[in-house]
mmCIF file of C-alpha atoms in Angstrom:
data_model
loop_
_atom_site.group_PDB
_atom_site.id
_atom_site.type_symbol
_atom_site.label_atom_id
_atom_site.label_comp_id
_atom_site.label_asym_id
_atom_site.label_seq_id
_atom_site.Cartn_x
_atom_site.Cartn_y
_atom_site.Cartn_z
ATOM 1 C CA UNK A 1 173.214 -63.309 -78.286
ATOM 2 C CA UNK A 2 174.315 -60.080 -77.181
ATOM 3 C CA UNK A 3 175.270 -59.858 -73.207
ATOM 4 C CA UNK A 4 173.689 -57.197 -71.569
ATOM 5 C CA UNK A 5 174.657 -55.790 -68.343
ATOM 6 C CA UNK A 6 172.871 -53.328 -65.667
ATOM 7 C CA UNK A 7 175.772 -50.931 -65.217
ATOM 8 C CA UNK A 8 174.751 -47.204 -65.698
ATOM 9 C CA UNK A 9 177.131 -44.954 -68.228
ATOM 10 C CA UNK A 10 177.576 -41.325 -68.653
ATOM 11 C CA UNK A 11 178.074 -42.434 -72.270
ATOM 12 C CA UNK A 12 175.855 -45.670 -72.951
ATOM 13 C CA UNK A 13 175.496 -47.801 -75.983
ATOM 14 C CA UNK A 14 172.327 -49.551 -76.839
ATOM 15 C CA UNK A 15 171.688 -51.986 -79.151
ATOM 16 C CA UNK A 16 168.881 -51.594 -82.265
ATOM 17 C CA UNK A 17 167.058 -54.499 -82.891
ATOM 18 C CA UNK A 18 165.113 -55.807 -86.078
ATOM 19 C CA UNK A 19 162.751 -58.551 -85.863
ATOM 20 C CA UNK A 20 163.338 -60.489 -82.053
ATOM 21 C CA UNK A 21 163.743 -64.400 -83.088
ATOM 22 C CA UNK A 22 164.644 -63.522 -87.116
ATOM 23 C CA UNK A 23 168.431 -62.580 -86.943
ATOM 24 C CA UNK A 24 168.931 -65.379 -89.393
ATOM 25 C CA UNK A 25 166.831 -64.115 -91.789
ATOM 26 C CA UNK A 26 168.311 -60.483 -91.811
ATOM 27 C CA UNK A 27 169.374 -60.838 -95.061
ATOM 28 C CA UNK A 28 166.157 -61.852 -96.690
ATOM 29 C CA UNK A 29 163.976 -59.325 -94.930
ATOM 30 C CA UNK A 30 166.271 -56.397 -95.873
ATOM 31 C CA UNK A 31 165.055 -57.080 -99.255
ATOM 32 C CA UNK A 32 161.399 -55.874 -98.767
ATOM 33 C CA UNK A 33 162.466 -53.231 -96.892
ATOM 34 C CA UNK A 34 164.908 -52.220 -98.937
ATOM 35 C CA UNK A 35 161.939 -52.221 -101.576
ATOM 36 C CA UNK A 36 160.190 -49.966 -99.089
ATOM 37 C CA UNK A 37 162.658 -47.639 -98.754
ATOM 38 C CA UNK A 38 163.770 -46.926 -102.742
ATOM 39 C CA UNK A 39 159.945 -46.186 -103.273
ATOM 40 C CA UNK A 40 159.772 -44.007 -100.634
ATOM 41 C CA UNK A 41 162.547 -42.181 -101.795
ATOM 42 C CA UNK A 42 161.834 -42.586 -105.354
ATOM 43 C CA UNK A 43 157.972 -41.209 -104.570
ATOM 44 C CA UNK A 44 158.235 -38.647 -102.630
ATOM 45 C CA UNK A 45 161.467 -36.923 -105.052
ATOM 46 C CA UNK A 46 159.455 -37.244 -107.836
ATOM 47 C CA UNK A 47 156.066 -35.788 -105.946
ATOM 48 C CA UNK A 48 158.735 -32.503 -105.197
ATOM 49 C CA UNK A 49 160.251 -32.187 -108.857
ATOM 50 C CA UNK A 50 157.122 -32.591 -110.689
ATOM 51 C CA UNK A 51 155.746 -29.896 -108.151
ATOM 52 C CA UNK A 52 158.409 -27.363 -108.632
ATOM 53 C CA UNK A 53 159.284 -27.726 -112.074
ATOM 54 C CA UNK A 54 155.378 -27.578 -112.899
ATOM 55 C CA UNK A 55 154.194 -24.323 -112.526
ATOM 56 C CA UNK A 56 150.542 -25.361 -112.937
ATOM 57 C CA UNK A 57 151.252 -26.727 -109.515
ATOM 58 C CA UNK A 58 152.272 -23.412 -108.103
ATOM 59 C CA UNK A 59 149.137 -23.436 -105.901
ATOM 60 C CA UNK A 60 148.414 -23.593 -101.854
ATOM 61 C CA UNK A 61 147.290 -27.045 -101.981
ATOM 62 C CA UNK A 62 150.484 -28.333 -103.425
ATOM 63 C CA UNK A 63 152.704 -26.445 -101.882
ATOM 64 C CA UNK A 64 151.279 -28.686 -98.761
ATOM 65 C CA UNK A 65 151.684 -31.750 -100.696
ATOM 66 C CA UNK A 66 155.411 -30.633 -101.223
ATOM 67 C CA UNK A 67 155.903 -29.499 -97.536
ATOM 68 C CA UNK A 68 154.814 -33.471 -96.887
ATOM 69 C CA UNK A 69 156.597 -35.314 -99.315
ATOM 70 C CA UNK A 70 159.753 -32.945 -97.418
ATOM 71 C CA UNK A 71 158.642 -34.608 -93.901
ATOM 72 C CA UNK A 72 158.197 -38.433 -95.686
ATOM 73 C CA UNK A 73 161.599 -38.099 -97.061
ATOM 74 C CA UNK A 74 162.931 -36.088 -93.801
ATOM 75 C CA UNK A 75 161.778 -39.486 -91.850
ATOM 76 C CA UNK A 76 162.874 -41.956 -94.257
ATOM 77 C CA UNK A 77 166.531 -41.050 -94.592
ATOM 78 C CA UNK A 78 166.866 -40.105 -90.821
ATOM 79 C CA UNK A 79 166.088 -43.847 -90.155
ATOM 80 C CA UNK A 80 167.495 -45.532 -93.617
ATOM 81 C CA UNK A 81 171.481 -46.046 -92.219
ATOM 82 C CA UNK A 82 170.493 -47.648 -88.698
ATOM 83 C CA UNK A 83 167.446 -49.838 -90.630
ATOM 84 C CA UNK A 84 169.780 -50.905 -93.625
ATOM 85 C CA UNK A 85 172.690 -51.295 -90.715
ATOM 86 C CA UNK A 86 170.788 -53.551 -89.188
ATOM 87 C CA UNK A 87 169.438 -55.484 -91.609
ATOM 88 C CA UNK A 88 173.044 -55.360 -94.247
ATOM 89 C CA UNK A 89 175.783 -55.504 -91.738
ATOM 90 C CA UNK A 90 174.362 -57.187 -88.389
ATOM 91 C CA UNK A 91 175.428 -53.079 -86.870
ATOM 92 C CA UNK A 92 173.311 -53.405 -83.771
ATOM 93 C CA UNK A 93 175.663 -50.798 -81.357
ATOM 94 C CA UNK A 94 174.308 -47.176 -81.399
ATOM 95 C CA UNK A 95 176.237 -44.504 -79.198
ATOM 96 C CA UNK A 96 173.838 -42.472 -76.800
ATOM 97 C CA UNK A 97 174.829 -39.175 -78.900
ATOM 98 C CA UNK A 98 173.760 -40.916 -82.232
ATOM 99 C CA UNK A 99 171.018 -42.171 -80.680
ATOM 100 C CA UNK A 100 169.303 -38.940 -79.807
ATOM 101 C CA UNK A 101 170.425 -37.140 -82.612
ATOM 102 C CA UNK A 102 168.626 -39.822 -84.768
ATOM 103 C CA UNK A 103 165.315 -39.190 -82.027
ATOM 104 C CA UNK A 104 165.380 -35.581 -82.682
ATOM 105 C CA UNK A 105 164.939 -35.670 -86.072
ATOM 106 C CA UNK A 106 163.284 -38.834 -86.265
ATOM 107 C CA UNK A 107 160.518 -37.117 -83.545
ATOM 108 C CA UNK A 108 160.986 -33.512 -85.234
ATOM 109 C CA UNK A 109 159.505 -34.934 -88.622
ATOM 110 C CA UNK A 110 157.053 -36.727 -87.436
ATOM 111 C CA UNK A 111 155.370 -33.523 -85.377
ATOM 112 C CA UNK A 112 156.278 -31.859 -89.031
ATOM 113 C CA UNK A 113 154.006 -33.978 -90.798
ATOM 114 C CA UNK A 114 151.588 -33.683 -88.109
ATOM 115 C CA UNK A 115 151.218 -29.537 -88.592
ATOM 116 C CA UNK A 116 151.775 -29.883 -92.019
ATOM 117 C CA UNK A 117 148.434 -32.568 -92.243
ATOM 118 C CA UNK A 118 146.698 -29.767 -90.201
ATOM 119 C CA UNK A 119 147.764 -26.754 -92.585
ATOM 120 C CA UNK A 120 146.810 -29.603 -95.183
ATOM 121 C CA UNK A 121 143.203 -29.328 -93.446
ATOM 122 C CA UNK A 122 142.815 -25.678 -92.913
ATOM 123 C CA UNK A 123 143.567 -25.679 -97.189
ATOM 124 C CA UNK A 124 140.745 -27.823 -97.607
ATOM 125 C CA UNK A 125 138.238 -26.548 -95.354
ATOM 126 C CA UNK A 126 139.005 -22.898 -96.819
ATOM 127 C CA UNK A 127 138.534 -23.950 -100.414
ATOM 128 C CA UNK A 128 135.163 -25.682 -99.357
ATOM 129 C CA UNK A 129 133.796 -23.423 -96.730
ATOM 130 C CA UNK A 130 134.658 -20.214 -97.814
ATOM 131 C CA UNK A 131 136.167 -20.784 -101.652
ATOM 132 C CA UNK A 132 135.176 -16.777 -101.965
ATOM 133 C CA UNK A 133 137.920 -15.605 -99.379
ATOM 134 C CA UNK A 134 140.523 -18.725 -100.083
ATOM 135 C CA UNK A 135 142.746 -16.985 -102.760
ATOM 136 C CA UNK A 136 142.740 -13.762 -100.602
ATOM 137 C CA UNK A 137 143.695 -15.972 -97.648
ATOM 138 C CA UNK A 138 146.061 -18.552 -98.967
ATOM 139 C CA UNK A 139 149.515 -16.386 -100.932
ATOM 140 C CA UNK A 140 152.340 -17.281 -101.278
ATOM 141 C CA UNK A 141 153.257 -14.973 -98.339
ATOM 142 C CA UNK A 142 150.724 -16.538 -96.114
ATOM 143 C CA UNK A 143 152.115 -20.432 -96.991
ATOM 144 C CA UNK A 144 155.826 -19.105 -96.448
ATOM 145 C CA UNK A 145 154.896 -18.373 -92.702
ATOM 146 C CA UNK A 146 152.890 -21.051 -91.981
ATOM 147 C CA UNK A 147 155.796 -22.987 -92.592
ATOM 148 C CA UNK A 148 158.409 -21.155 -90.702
ATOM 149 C CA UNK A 149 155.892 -21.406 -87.771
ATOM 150 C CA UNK A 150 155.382 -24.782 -88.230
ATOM 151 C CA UNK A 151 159.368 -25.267 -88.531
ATOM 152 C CA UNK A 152 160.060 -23.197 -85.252
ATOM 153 C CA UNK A 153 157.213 -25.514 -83.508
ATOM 154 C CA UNK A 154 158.934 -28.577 -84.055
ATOM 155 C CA UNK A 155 162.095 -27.125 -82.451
ATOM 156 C CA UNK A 156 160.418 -25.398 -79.801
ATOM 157 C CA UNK A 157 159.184 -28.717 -78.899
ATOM 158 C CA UNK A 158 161.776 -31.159 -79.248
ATOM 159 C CA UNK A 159 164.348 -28.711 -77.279
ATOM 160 C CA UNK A 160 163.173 -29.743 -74.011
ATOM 161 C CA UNK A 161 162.932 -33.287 -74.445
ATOM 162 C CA UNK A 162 166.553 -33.514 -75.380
ATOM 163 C CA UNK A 163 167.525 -31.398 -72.734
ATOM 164 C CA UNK A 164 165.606 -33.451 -70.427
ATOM 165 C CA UNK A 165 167.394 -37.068 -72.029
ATOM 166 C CA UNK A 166 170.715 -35.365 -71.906
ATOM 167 C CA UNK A 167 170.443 -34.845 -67.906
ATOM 168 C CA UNK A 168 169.536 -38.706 -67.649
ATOM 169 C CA UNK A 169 171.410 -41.462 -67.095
ATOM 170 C CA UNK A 170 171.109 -45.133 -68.809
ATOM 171 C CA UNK A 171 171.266 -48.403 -68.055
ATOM 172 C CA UNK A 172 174.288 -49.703 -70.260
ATOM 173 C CA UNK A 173 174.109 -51.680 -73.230
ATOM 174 C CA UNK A 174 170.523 -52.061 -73.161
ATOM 175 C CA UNK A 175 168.673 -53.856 -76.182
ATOM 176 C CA UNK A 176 165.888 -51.535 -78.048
ATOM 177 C CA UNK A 177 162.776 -52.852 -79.649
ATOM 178 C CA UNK A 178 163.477 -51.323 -83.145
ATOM 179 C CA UNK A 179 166.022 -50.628 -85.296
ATOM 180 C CA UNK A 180 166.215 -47.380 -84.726
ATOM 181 C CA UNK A 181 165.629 -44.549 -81.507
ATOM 182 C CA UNK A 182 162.335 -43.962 -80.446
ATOM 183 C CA UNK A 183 162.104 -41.699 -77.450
ATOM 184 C CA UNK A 184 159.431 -43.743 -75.248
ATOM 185 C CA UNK A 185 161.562 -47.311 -76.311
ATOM 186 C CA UNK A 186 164.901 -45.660 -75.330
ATOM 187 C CA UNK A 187 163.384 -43.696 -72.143
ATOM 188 C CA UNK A 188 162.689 -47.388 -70.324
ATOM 189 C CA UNK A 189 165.819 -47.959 -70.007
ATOM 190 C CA UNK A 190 166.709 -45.165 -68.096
ATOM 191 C CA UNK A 191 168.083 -45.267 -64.377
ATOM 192 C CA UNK A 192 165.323 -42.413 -63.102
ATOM 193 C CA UNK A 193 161.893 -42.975 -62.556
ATOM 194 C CA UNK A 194 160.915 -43.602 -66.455
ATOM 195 C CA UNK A 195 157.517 -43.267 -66.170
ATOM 196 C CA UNK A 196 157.981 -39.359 -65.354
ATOM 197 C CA UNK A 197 160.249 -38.837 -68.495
ATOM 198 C CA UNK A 198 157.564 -40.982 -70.290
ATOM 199 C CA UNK A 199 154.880 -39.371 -69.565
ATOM 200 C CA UNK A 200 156.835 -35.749 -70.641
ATOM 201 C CA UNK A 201 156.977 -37.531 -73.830
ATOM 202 C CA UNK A 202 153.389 -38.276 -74.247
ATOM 203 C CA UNK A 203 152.251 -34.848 -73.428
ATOM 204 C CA UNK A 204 154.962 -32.901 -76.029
ATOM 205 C CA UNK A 205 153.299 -35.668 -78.133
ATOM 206 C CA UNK A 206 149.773 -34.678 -76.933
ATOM 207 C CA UNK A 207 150.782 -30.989 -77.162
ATOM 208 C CA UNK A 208 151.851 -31.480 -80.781
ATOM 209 C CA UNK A 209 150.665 -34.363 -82.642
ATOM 210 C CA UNK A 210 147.332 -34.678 -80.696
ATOM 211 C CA UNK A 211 145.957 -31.029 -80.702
ATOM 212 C CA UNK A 212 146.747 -30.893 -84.590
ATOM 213 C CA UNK A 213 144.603 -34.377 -84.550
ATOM 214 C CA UNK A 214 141.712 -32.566 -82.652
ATOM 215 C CA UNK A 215 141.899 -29.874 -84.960
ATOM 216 C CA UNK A 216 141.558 -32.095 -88.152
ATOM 217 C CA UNK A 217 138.748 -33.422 -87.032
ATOM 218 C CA UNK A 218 137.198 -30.372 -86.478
ATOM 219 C CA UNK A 219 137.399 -28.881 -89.904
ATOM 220 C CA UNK A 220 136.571 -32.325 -91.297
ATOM 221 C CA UNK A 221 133.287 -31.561 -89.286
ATOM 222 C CA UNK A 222 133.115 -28.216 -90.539
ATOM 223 C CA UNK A 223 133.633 -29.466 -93.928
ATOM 224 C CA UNK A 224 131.213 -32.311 -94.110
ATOM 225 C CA UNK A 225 128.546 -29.947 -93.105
ATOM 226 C CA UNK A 226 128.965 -27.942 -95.673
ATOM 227 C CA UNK A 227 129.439 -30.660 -98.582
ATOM 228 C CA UNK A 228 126.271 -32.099 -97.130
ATOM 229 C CA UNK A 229 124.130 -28.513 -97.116
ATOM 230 C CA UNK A 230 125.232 -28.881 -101.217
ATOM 231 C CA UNK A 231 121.872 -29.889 -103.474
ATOM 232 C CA UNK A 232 123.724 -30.862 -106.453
ATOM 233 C CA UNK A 233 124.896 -34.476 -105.882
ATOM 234 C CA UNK A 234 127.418 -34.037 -108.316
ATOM 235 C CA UNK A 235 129.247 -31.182 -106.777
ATOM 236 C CA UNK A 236 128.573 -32.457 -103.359
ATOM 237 C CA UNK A 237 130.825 -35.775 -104.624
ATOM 238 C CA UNK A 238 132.945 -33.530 -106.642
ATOM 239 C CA UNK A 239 134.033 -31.595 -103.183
ATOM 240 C CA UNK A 240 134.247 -34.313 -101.134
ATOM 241 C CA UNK A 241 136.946 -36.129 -103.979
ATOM 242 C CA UNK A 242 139.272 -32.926 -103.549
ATOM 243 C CA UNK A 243 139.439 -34.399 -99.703
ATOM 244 C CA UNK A 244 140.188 -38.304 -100.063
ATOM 245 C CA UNK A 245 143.611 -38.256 -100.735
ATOM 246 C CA UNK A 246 144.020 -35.734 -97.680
ATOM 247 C CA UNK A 247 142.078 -38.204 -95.420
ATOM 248 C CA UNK A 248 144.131 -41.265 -96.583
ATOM 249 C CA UNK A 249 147.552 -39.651 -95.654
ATOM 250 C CA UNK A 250 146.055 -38.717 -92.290
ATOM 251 C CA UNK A 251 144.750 -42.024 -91.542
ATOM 252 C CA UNK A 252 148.113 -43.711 -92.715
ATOM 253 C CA UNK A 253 150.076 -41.153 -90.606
ATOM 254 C CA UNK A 254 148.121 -41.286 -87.024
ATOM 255 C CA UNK A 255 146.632 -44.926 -86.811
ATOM 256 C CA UNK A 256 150.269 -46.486 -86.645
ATOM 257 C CA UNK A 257 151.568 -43.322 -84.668
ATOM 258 C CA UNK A 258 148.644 -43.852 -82.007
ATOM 259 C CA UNK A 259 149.349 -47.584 -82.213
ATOM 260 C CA UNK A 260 152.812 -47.111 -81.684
ATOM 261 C CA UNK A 261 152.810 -44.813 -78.991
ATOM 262 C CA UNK A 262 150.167 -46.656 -77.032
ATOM 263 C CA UNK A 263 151.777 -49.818 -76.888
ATOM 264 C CA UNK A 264 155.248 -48.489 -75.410
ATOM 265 C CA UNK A 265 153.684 -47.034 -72.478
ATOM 266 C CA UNK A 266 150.146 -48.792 -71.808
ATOM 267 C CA UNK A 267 150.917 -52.311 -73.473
ATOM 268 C CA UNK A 268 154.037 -53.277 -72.247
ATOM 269 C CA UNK A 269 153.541 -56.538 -71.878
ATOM 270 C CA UNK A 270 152.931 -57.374 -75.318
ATOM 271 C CA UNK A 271 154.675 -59.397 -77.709
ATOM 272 C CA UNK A 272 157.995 -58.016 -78.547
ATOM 273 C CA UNK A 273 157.422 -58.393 -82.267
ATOM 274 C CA UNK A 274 153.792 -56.334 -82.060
ATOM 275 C CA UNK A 275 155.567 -53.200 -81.364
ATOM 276 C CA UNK A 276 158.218 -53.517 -83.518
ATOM 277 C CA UNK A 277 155.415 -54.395 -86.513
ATOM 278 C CA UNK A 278 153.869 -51.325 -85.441
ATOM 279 C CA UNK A 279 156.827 -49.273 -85.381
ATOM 280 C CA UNK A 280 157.472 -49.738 -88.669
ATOM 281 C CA UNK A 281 154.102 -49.479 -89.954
ATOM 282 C CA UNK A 282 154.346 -46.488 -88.599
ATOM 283 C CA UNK A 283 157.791 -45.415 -89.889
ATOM 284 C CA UNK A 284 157.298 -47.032 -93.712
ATOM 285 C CA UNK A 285 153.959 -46.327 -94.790
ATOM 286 C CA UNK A 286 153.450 -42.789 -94.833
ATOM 287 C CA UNK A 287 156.199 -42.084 -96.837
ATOM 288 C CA UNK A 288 155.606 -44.959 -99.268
ATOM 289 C CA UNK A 289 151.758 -44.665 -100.123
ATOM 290 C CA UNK A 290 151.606 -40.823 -99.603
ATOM 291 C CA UNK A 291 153.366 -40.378 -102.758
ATOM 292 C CA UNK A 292 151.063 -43.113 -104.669
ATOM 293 C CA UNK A 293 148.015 -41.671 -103.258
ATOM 294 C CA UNK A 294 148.580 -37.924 -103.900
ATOM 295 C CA UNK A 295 149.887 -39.719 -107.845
ATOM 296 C CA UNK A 296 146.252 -41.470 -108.059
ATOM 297 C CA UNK A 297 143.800 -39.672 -106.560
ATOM 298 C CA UNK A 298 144.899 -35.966 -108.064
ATOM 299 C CA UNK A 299 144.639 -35.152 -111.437
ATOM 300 C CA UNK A 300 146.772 -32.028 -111.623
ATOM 301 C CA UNK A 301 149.932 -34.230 -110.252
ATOM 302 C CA UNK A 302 148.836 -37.471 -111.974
ATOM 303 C CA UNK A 303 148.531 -35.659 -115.408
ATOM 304 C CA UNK A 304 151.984 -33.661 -114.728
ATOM 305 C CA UNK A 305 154.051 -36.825 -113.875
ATOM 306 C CA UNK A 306 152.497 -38.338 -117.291
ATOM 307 C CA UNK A 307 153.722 -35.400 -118.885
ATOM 308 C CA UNK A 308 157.230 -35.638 -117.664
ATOM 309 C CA UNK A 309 157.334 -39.338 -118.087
ATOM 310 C CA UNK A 310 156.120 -38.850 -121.845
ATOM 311 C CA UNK A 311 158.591 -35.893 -122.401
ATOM 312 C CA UNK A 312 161.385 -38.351 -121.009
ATOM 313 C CA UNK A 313 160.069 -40.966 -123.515
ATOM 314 C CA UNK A 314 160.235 -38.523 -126.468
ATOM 315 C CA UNK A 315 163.890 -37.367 -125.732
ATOM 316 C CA UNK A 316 165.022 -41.308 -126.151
#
């Protein structure tokens, strides 16, 4: 067991933490997650190569699909060493500069696959709402800058909460709740009034995350309305399948994200290991079923991945 003391530190160390009570079976739980992790990776490159080297897939809508497939893999390999660490080679010990430079990006792209699920929406409800105006809308200029703005809202964000962790001081050697940094898990163990820097946190998060959640919604509203004013049943089902793998990754992404962040700061007296399941529902499944879902559920990227795979089989 690791001895923790209550000293504060310019510098402190914390200590990442897997499953409380399992540290035995490290070894055989790496291997699911480990699993997790090469599909993730495996998905989401494939999703990205099939959409660039396809130029049938030169479109708005999966231009999206690549900007989140970016984000998944942007999450998953900003988190792989410290989870693999953890699991692999029992390498609890994180240094209080590693740690927020793992937050930062860990935070920045998880508010990037928040905008981009919102840009994701505004596709959709364009192409169902007002299909007349959605190539006029939608070029390839018009995708290029709503990703630099996206981009430059993720660092606008995330600058003041480092600035604000950097000015902090921490209680030393302090155990974490996952295996990796997590602003409102490292922020209790700070030596200020945490609750202030917490709640910061949960309005950037509120700011970011939760006003591109409000706006989903609203062009899902928009958007039902107008599948629903459609006579034909078959093009009514026809526009509403163009949005079901859209919904899926939105579900996947927020439920665990709301879950997560909800049980750090208004649950705190729950089980240890509920938060840390959360967490890395949270962190895992996005990245791993996005690229399965967006594989499934549309043609256009199902039927170019069977092309590539064939083409592969025909060069053996």
């Amino acid at each position: 067991m690791l001895f923790l003391n209550n000293t504060t530190s310019l510098s402190p160390t914390f200590f990442l933490n897997a499953f409380p009570g399992l540290e035995g079976d490290h070894a055989w739980l790496s291997i699911p997650f480990s699993c997790l992790y090469v599909i993730a990776l495996l998905g989401n490159c494939l999703i990205l190569f099939v959409i660039i080297t396809e130029r049938s897939l030169h479109k708005p809508m999966y231009y999206f699909v690549s900007m989140l497939s970016t984000a998944d893999l942007g999450l998953t390999i900003t988190t792989l060493p410290t989870m693999l660490g953890v699991f692999w080679f029992d390498l609890q010990e994180i240094s209080f500069n590693a740690c927020m430079i793992q937050m930062f990006f860990l935070h920045g792209f998880s508010f990037l696959e928040s905008s981009v699920l919102l840009a994701m929406a505004f596709d959709r409800f364009m192409a169902i709402c007002d299909p007349l105006k959605y190539a006029a809308i939608l070029t390839n200029s018009t995708i290029m800058l709503i990703g630099l703005v996206i981009f430059m809202k993720q660092v606008v964000s995330l600058i003041p909460i480092a600035l604000a962790l950097k000015g902090l001081s921490f209680h030393q050697g302090h155990e974490l709740s996952h295996p990796y940094c997590y602003h409102s898990d490292v922020i209790k163990h700070s030596t200020a009034n945490p609750w202030l820097s917490s709640l910061i946190g949960l309005f950037f998060l509120l700011s970011n995350s939760g006003v591109d959640l409000i706006f989903i919604l609203l062009s899902y509203i928009l958007i039902l309305r107008t599948i629903l004013s459609i006579t034909c049943p078959k093009e009514r089902r026809k526009a509403f399948s163009t949005c079901v793998s859209h919904i899926c990754a939105v579900a996947i992404f927020f439920v665990p994200m709301i879950s997560v962040s909800l049980t750090h700061r208004l649950f705190v007296t729950a089980p240890r290991i509920f938060p840390v399941i959360m967490a890395n529902i949270y962190l895992l499944l996005p990245p791993v079923l996005n690229p399965i879902i967006y594989s499934l559920k549309t043609k256009p990227i199902y039927r170019a991945i069977l092309k590539l795979l064939q083409t592969k089989e025909a060069l053996r």
